[in-house]
Amino acid sequence: MGKKRVLSGIQPTGSLHLGNYLGAIKHWVEGQDDKENFICIVDLHAITVYQDPEALRQSARRTAALLIACGIDPQRTTLFVQSHVRAHAEACWLLTCVTPLGWLERMTQFKDKSGKQETVGAGLLTYPVLQAADILLYDPDEVPVGEDQKQHVELTRDIAQRFNSLYGETFKLPEPVIPKVAARVMGLDDPTQKMSKSATGSGHAVGLDEDDAQIVKTFKRSVTDSGREIVFSDKPEKAGVKNLLEIYRAITGKSQADVLADFADARGYGDLKTRVAEVVVEALAPIRGRSRELLEDPAELDRLMAVGADRASKHAEAKLALIKERMGF
Ligand code: AMP
Ligand code: TRP
């Protein structure tokens, strides 16, 4: 049996943070040898809200540099920028025409985001069709995503099925895969909220390119509770401590029991925060260093992105040709 094919997408806007690293990127890196990996930096998705053009251009580069610095190897993984592969936008139109409006209006992310805006761009509604195009152009077996994106992968399956029944068997149905460890790294300022790119305010997230001192500061200020028990507990008041322990566990790869043993001699939450910050700093410092080096050589970064786009295009163009042929073009 051949290797399973995996495709995932990541937004280039906002800063990549510890939640992205532990919940997604680390799993992609670990799967590079056993799976055939495709990672798409989804800059076309980013423009569903206005983006400053120069900032957008930089953000795709910055995201690519950070992903490579995290261990995504452009030789083993097809890492590419969505807008570099024309087939995505074209397939999006073709799939839009087989997608009932009601399916899109039901999407939770659309309802959340459109409710918060005065004028809603049509792109916000068709966003999941572009995501379906990203996926279906590559016939992946698995699509690793966070819990919040599961609905979009299910919609992708529905679109694929509808297309298959209208035009004949064309698409394989992909499975959404949700990671088990560190599926939800919580905000350090508020352990009831998932750490996210869009949340503003310092103290919430740990950026992958932040300085050591800033990282330590964010951990020292993190919200815990008024007790002193260092335990993995699902009690609401222990959410802060649990989040710190889960971060430590995900980074060190230790079992819960070994993690607790490491903290058996800790004197209160001050010690806990310092030691968690230490392992995070140790893990992120080399990533920051490598990404800065890569960003200092934009020509090399552009070359790597061109290699990725070229490899991705070969798959995507062949699939697009089949879709068009099936539809009568
Ligand atoms: P996003 O930041 O929403 O573009 O997500 C990119 C990837 O990182 C997705 O696979 C998410 O599920 C994952 N991710 C984002 N935030 C977190 C978090 N706080 N904890 C774990 N995984 C996350
Ligand atoms: N919508 C996804 C997110 O916000 C990003 C994404 C775009 C994606 N295309 C994809 C994820 C294809 C998986 C597969 O996180």
Coordinates of C-alpha atoms and ligand atoms in Angstrom, one line a residue:
M1 CA 0.0 0.0 0.0
G2 CA 1.3 3.5 -0.8
K3 CA 1.7 6.3 1.7
K4 CA -1.4 8.0 2.9
R5 CA -1.8 11.5 1.4
V6 CA -2.4 14.4 3.8
L7 CA -3.3 17.9 3.0
S8 CA -3.7 20.8 5.4
G9 CA -4.0 24.6 5.1
I10 CA -2.8 27.4 7.3
Q11 CA -3.7 31.1 7.2
P12 CA -0.7 33.4 6.6
T13 CA -2.2 36.4 8.5
G14 CA -1.7 37.0 12.2
S15 CA 1.3 35.5 14.0
L16 CA 1.8 31.8 14.3
H17 CA 1.6 30.8 17.9
L18 CA 2.3 28.0 20.3
G19 CA -1.2 26.6 19.7
N20 CA -0.6 26.3 16.0
Y21 CA 2.8 24.6 16.7
L22 CA 1.6 22.0 19.2
G23 CA -1.8 21.5 17.7
A24 CA -0.9 21.3 14.1
I25 CA 2.7 22.0 12.8
K26 CA 4.4 19.5 15.1
H27 CA 2.1 16.7 13.9
W28 CA 2.8 17.6 10.3
V29 CA 6.5 17.5 10.9
E30 CA 6.3 14.2 12.7
G31 CA 4.2 12.7 9.8
Q32 CA 6.6 13.7 7.0
D33 CA 8.2 10.3 6.5
D34 CA 5.1 8.1 6.9
K35 CA 2.8 10.2 4.9
E36 CA 2.8 12.2 1.6
N37 CA 2.3 15.7 3.0
F38 CA 0.9 18.8 1.3
I39 CA 0.8 22.0 3.2
C40 CA -0.9 25.0 1.7
I41 CA -0.4 28.6 2.9
V42 CA -3.9 29.9 2.2
D43 CA -3.4 33.6 1.2
L44 CA -6.5 33.6 -1.0
H45 CA -8.6 32.8 2.1
A46 CA -7.0 35.7 3.9
I47 CA -8.5 38.3 1.6
T48 CA -12.1 37.6 2.7
V49 CA -11.3 40.5 5.0
Y50 CA -9.2 43.5 3.6
Q51 CA -5.5 43.0 3.8
D52 CA -2.8 45.6 3.2
P53 CA -1.1 44.3 0.0
E54 CA 2.5 44.7 1.2
A55 CA 1.6 43.2 4.6
L56 CA -0.1 40.2 2.9
R57 CA 3.0 39.6 0.7
Q58 CA 5.3 39.6 3.7
S59 CA 2.9 37.4 5.7
A60 CA 3.1 34.5 3.2
R61 CA 6.9 34.6 3.3
R62 CA 7.0 34.9 7.1
T63 CA 4.6 31.9 7.5
A64 CA 6.7 29.8 5.0
A65 CA 9.9 30.7 6.9
L66 CA 8.4 29.7 10.2
L67 CA 7.0 26.5 8.9
I68 CA 10.3 25.5 7.5
A69 CA 12.0 26.6 10.8
C70 CA 9.6 24.3 12.7
G71 CA 10.9 21.4 10.7
I72 CA 8.7 21.2 7.6
D73 CA 11.2 20.0 5.1
P74 CA 10.4 21.4 1.6
Q75 CA 12.0 18.3 0.1
R76 CA 9.8 15.8 1.9
T77 CA 6.6 18.0 2.1
T78 CA 5.0 19.9 -0.7
L79 CA 4.8 23.3 0.9
F80 CA 3.2 26.0 -1.3
V81 CA 1.4 29.2 -1.3
Q82 CA -2.2 28.9 -2.5
S83 CA -2.2 31.9 -4.9
H84 CA 0.9 30.5 -6.7
V85 CA -1.2 27.6 -7.9
R86 CA -3.9 29.0 -10.2
A87 CA -6.0 25.8 -10.2
H88 CA -7.4 26.6 -6.7
A89 CA -9.3 29.8 -7.7
E90 CA -10.5 28.1 -10.9
A91 CA -11.7 24.9 -9.2
C92 CA -13.4 27.1 -6.6
W93 CA -15.7 28.6 -9.3
L94 CA -16.5 25.2 -10.7
L95 CA -17.4 23.8 -7.3
T96 CA -19.3 26.9 -6.3
C97 CA -21.8 26.0 -9.1
V98 CA -22.5 22.6 -7.6
T99 CA -22.9 23.9 -4.0
P100 CA -26.4 24.8 -2.7
L101 CA -26.5 28.2 -1.0
G102 CA -28.2 26.7 2.1
W103 CA -25.1 24.5 2.8
L104 CA -22.9 27.6 3.0
E105 CA -25.4 29.7 5.0
R106 CA -25.4 27.0 7.6
M107 CA -21.7 27.1 8.3
T108 CA -20.9 28.0 11.9
Q109 CA -17.8 30.1 11.0
F110 CA -19.9 32.1 8.4
K111 CA -22.6 32.7 10.9
D112 CA -20.1 33.8 13.6
K113 CA -18.1 36.1 11.3
S114 CA -20.9 37.6 9.3
G115 CA -22.8 38.5 12.4
K116 CA -19.9 40.6 13.6
Q117 CA -19.6 42.7 10.4
E118 CA -21.6 45.5 9.0
T119 CA -21.1 44.6 5.4
V120 CA -20.4 40.9 4.6
G121 CA -18.3 40.2 1.5
A122 CA -19.5 37.3 -0.7
G123 CA -16.0 35.7 -0.2
L124 CA -16.9 35.0 3.4
L125 CA -19.8 32.9 2.3
T126 CA -17.9 31.0 -0.4
Y127 CA -14.8 30.6 1.8
P128 CA -15.5 26.9 2.4
V129 CA -15.9 26.2 -1.3
L130 CA -12.3 27.5 -1.8
Q131 CA -11.3 25.2 1.0
A132 CA -13.0 22.3 -0.7
A133 CA -11.1 23.1 -3.9
D134 CA -7.8 23.2 -1.9
I135 CA -8.6 19.7 -0.7
L136 CA -10.3 18.0 -3.6
L137 CA -7.6 19.0 -6.1
Y138 CA -5.1 16.7 -4.3
D139 CA -7.3 13.6 -3.5
P140 CA -5.9 13.5 0.1
D141 CA -6.9 10.6 2.4
E142 CA -6.7 12.8 5.5
V143 CA -7.2 16.4 6.3
P144 CA -5.7 17.3 9.7
V145 CA -7.6 20.2 11.2
G146 CA -8.7 21.7 14.5
E147 CA -12.1 20.9 15.8
D148 CA -13.5 24.2 14.4
Q149 CA -12.7 23.2 10.9
K150 CA -14.3 19.8 11.0
Q151 CA -17.5 21.2 9.6
H152 CA -15.7 22.6 6.5
V153 CA -14.2 19.2 5.8
E154 CA -17.6 17.6 6.1
L155 CA -18.9 20.1 3.7
T156 CA -16.1 19.2 1.3
R157 CA -17.2 15.6 1.4
D158 CA -20.8 16.7 0.6
I159 CA -19.6 18.8 -2.3
A160 CA -17.5 15.9 -3.6
Q161 CA -20.4 13.5 -3.3
R162 CA -22.8 15.8 -5.1
F163 CA -20.2 16.4 -7.9
N164 CA -19.7 12.6 -8.2
S165 CA -23.4 11.9 -8.5
L166 CA -23.9 14.7 -11.1
Y167 CA -20.8 14.1 -13.3
G168 CA -19.5 10.6 -12.4
E169 CA -16.9 9.4 -9.9
T170 CA -14.3 12.2 -9.8
F171 CA -13.3 12.8 -6.2
K172 CA -12.2 10.7 -3.3
L173 CA -13.9 11.6 0.0
P174 CA -11.3 12.9 2.5
E175 CA -11.4 12.2 6.3
P176 CA -11.0 15.0 8.8
V177 CA -8.4 14.1 11.4
I178 CA -8.4 15.9 14.8
P179 CA -5.1 15.6 16.9
K180 CA -5.5 14.1 20.3
V181 CA -2.7 15.8 22.3
A182 CA -2.7 19.6 22.5
A183 CA -5.8 19.8 20.3
R184 CA -6.6 22.9 22.2
V185 CA -3.9 25.1 23.7
M186 CA -5.7 27.7 25.7
G187 CA -5.0 31.4 26.1
L188 CA -2.6 32.2 28.9
D189 CA -4.6 35.3 29.9
D190 CA -7.9 33.3 29.9
P191 CA -7.8 29.5 30.0
T192 CA -11.4 29.3 28.9
Q193 CA -10.5 30.7 25.4
K194 CA -8.6 28.8 22.8
M195 CA -5.2 30.5 22.0
S196 CA -5.9 32.2 18.7
K197 CA -4.3 34.5 16.1
S198 CA -7.2 36.9 16.1
A199 CA -7.3 37.5 19.9
T200 CA -5.7 40.8 20.7
G201 CA -3.9 41.9 23.8
S202 CA -0.6 40.9 25.2
G203 CA -0.5 37.9 27.5
H204 CA -2.8 35.8 25.5
A205 CA -0.7 33.9 23.0
V206 CA 3.0 33.0 22.7
G207 CA 4.2 33.9 19.2
L208 CA 6.6 31.5 17.5
D209 CA 9.0 34.4 16.8
E210 CA 8.8 36.1 20.2
D211 CA 12.0 36.9 22.2
D212 CA 12.8 34.7 25.2
A213 CA 12.2 37.5 27.7
Q214 CA 8.7 38.1 26.2
I215 CA 7.8 34.4 26.4
V216 CA 8.9 34.2 30.0
K217 CA 6.9 37.3 30.9
T218 CA 3.7 35.9 29.3
F219 CA 4.1 32.7 31.2
K220 CA 4.8 34.4 34.5
R221 CA 1.6 36.5 34.1
S222 CA -0.5 33.5 33.1
V223 CA -3.8 33.1 34.9
T224 CA -4.1 30.1 37.3
D225 CA -6.2 29.9 40.5
S226 CA -5.9 30.7 44.1
G227 CA -4.9 27.2 45.2
R228 CA -1.5 25.5 45.0
E229 CA -2.2 22.1 43.7
I230 CA -0.4 21.1 40.5
V231 CA -2.7 18.5 38.9
F232 CA -4.3 17.5 35.6
S233 CA -7.9 18.3 36.6
D234 CA -11.0 19.2 34.5
K235 CA -12.4 21.3 37.3
P236 CA -13.1 24.8 35.8
E237 CA -10.8 26.6 38.3
K238 CA -7.9 24.3 37.4
A239 CA -8.1 25.1 33.7
G240 CA -5.1 27.5 33.8
V241 CA -2.8 24.9 35.6
K242 CA -4.0 22.1 33.3
N243 CA -3.2 24.2 30.3
L244 CA 0.4 24.8 31.6
L245 CA 0.8 21.1 32.3
E246 CA -0.6 20.2 28.8
I247 CA 1.8 22.6 27.1
Y248 CA 4.7 21.0 29.1
R249 CA 3.5 17.5 28.2
A250 CA 3.1 18.3 24.5
I251 CA 6.6 19.8 24.3
T252 CA 8.5 17.2 26.3
G253 CA 6.4 14.2 25.0
K254 CA 6.2 12.8 28.5
S255 CA 3.3 10.9 30.1
Q256 CA 1.0 12.6 32.6
A257 CA 2.6 10.7 35.4
D258 CA 6.1 11.8 34.4
V259 CA 5.0 15.4 34.0
L260 CA 3.6 15.3 37.6
A261 CA 6.8 13.7 38.9
D262 CA 8.8 16.6 37.3
F263 CA 6.7 19.0 39.4
A264 CA 6.6 17.1 42.6
D265 CA 9.2 19.4 44.2
A266 CA 7.8 22.6 42.8
R267 CA 7.2 25.4 45.3
G268 CA 3.8 26.7 44.1
Y269 CA 2.7 28.1 40.8
G270 CA 5.6 30.4 40.4
D271 CA 7.9 27.4 39.9
L272 CA 5.4 25.7 37.6
K273 CA 5.3 28.8 35.4
T274 CA 9.0 29.2 35.3
R275 CA 9.7 25.6 34.4
V276 CA 7.0 25.5 31.7
A277 CA 8.4 28.7 30.2
E278 CA 11.9 27.2 30.2
V279 CA 10.9 24.2 28.0
V280 CA 9.0 26.5 25.7
V281 CA 11.9 28.9 25.3
E282 CA 14.2 26.0 24.7
A283 CA 11.9 24.6 22.0
L284 CA 11.2 28.0 20.3
A285 CA 14.6 29.6 20.3
P286 CA 16.1 27.5 17.5
I287 CA 12.8 27.9 15.5
R288 CA 13.1 31.7 15.8
G289 CA 16.8 31.6 14.8
R290 CA 16.2 29.5 11.7
S291 CA 13.2 31.6 10.6
R292 CA 15.2 34.8 10.9
E293 CA 18.0 33.3 8.8
L294 CA 15.5 32.3 6.2
L295 CA 13.9 35.7 6.1
E296 CA 17.3 37.3 5.5
D297 CA 17.5 35.4 2.2
P298 CA 14.3 36.1 0.4
A299 CA 15.7 34.8 -2.9
E300 CA 16.2 31.4 -1.3
L301 CA 12.8 31.4 0.3
D302 CA 11.2 32.3 -3.1
R303 CA 13.1 29.5 -4.7
L304 CA 11.7 27.0 -2.2
M305 CA 8.2 28.3 -2.6
A306 CA 8.6 28.0 -6.4
V307 CA 9.6 24.4 -6.0
G308 CA 6.6 23.7 -3.8
A309 CA 4.2 25.5 -6.2
D310 CA 5.6 23.6 -9.1
R311 CA 5.1 20.2 -7.5
A312 CA 1.6 21.2 -6.3
S313 CA 0.6 22.5 -9.7
K314 CA 1.3 19.1 -11.3
H315 CA -1.3 17.4 -9.2
A316 CA -3.7 20.3 -9.2
E317 CA -3.6 20.9 -13.0
A318 CA -4.3 17.3 -13.8
K319 CA -7.2 17.2 -11.4
L320 CA -8.6 20.5 -12.7
A321 CA -8.4 19.2 -16.3
L322 CA -10.5 16.1 -15.2
I323 CA -13.1 18.3 -13.5
K324 CA -13.4 20.5 -16.6
E325 CA -13.6 17.5 -18.9
R326 CA -16.4 16.0 -16.7
M327 CA -18.4 19.2 -16.6
G328 CA -18.3 19.6 -20.4
F329 CA -15.5 22.1 -21.1
Ligands
AMP1 P1 -5.5 28.8 12.4 O1 -4.6 29.5 13.4 O2 -6.9 28.9 12.9 O3 -5.2 29.2 11.0 O4 -5.2 27.3 12.5 C1 -4.1 26.7 11.9 C2 -3.9 25.3 12.6 O5 -3.5 25.4 13.9 C3 -5.2 24.5 12.6 O6 -4.9 23.1 12.3 C4 -5.7 24.6 14.0 O7 -6.5 23.6 14.4 C5 -4.4 24.7 14.8 N1 -4.7 25.5 16.0 C6 -5.0 26.9 16.0 N2 -5.1 27.3 17.3 C7 -4.9 26.2 18.1 C8 -4.9 26.1 19.5 N3 -5.1 27.1 20.4 N4 -4.6 24.8 20.0 C9 -4.3 23.8 19.2 N5 -4.3 23.9 17.8 C10 -4.6 25.1 17.3
TRP2 N1 -10.0 27.3 6.9 C1 -8.8 26.7 7.5 C2 -8.5 27.5 8.8 O1 -9.0 28.6 9.0 C3 -7.6 26.9 6.6 C4 -7.7 26.1 5.4 C5 -7.8 26.5 4.1 C6 -7.5 24.7 5.3 N2 -7.8 25.5 3.2 C7 -7.6 24.3 3.9 C8 -7.4 23.7 6.2 C9 -7.6 23.0 3.4 C10 -7.3 22.3 5.8 C11 -7.4 22.0 4.4 O2 -7.8 27.0 9.6

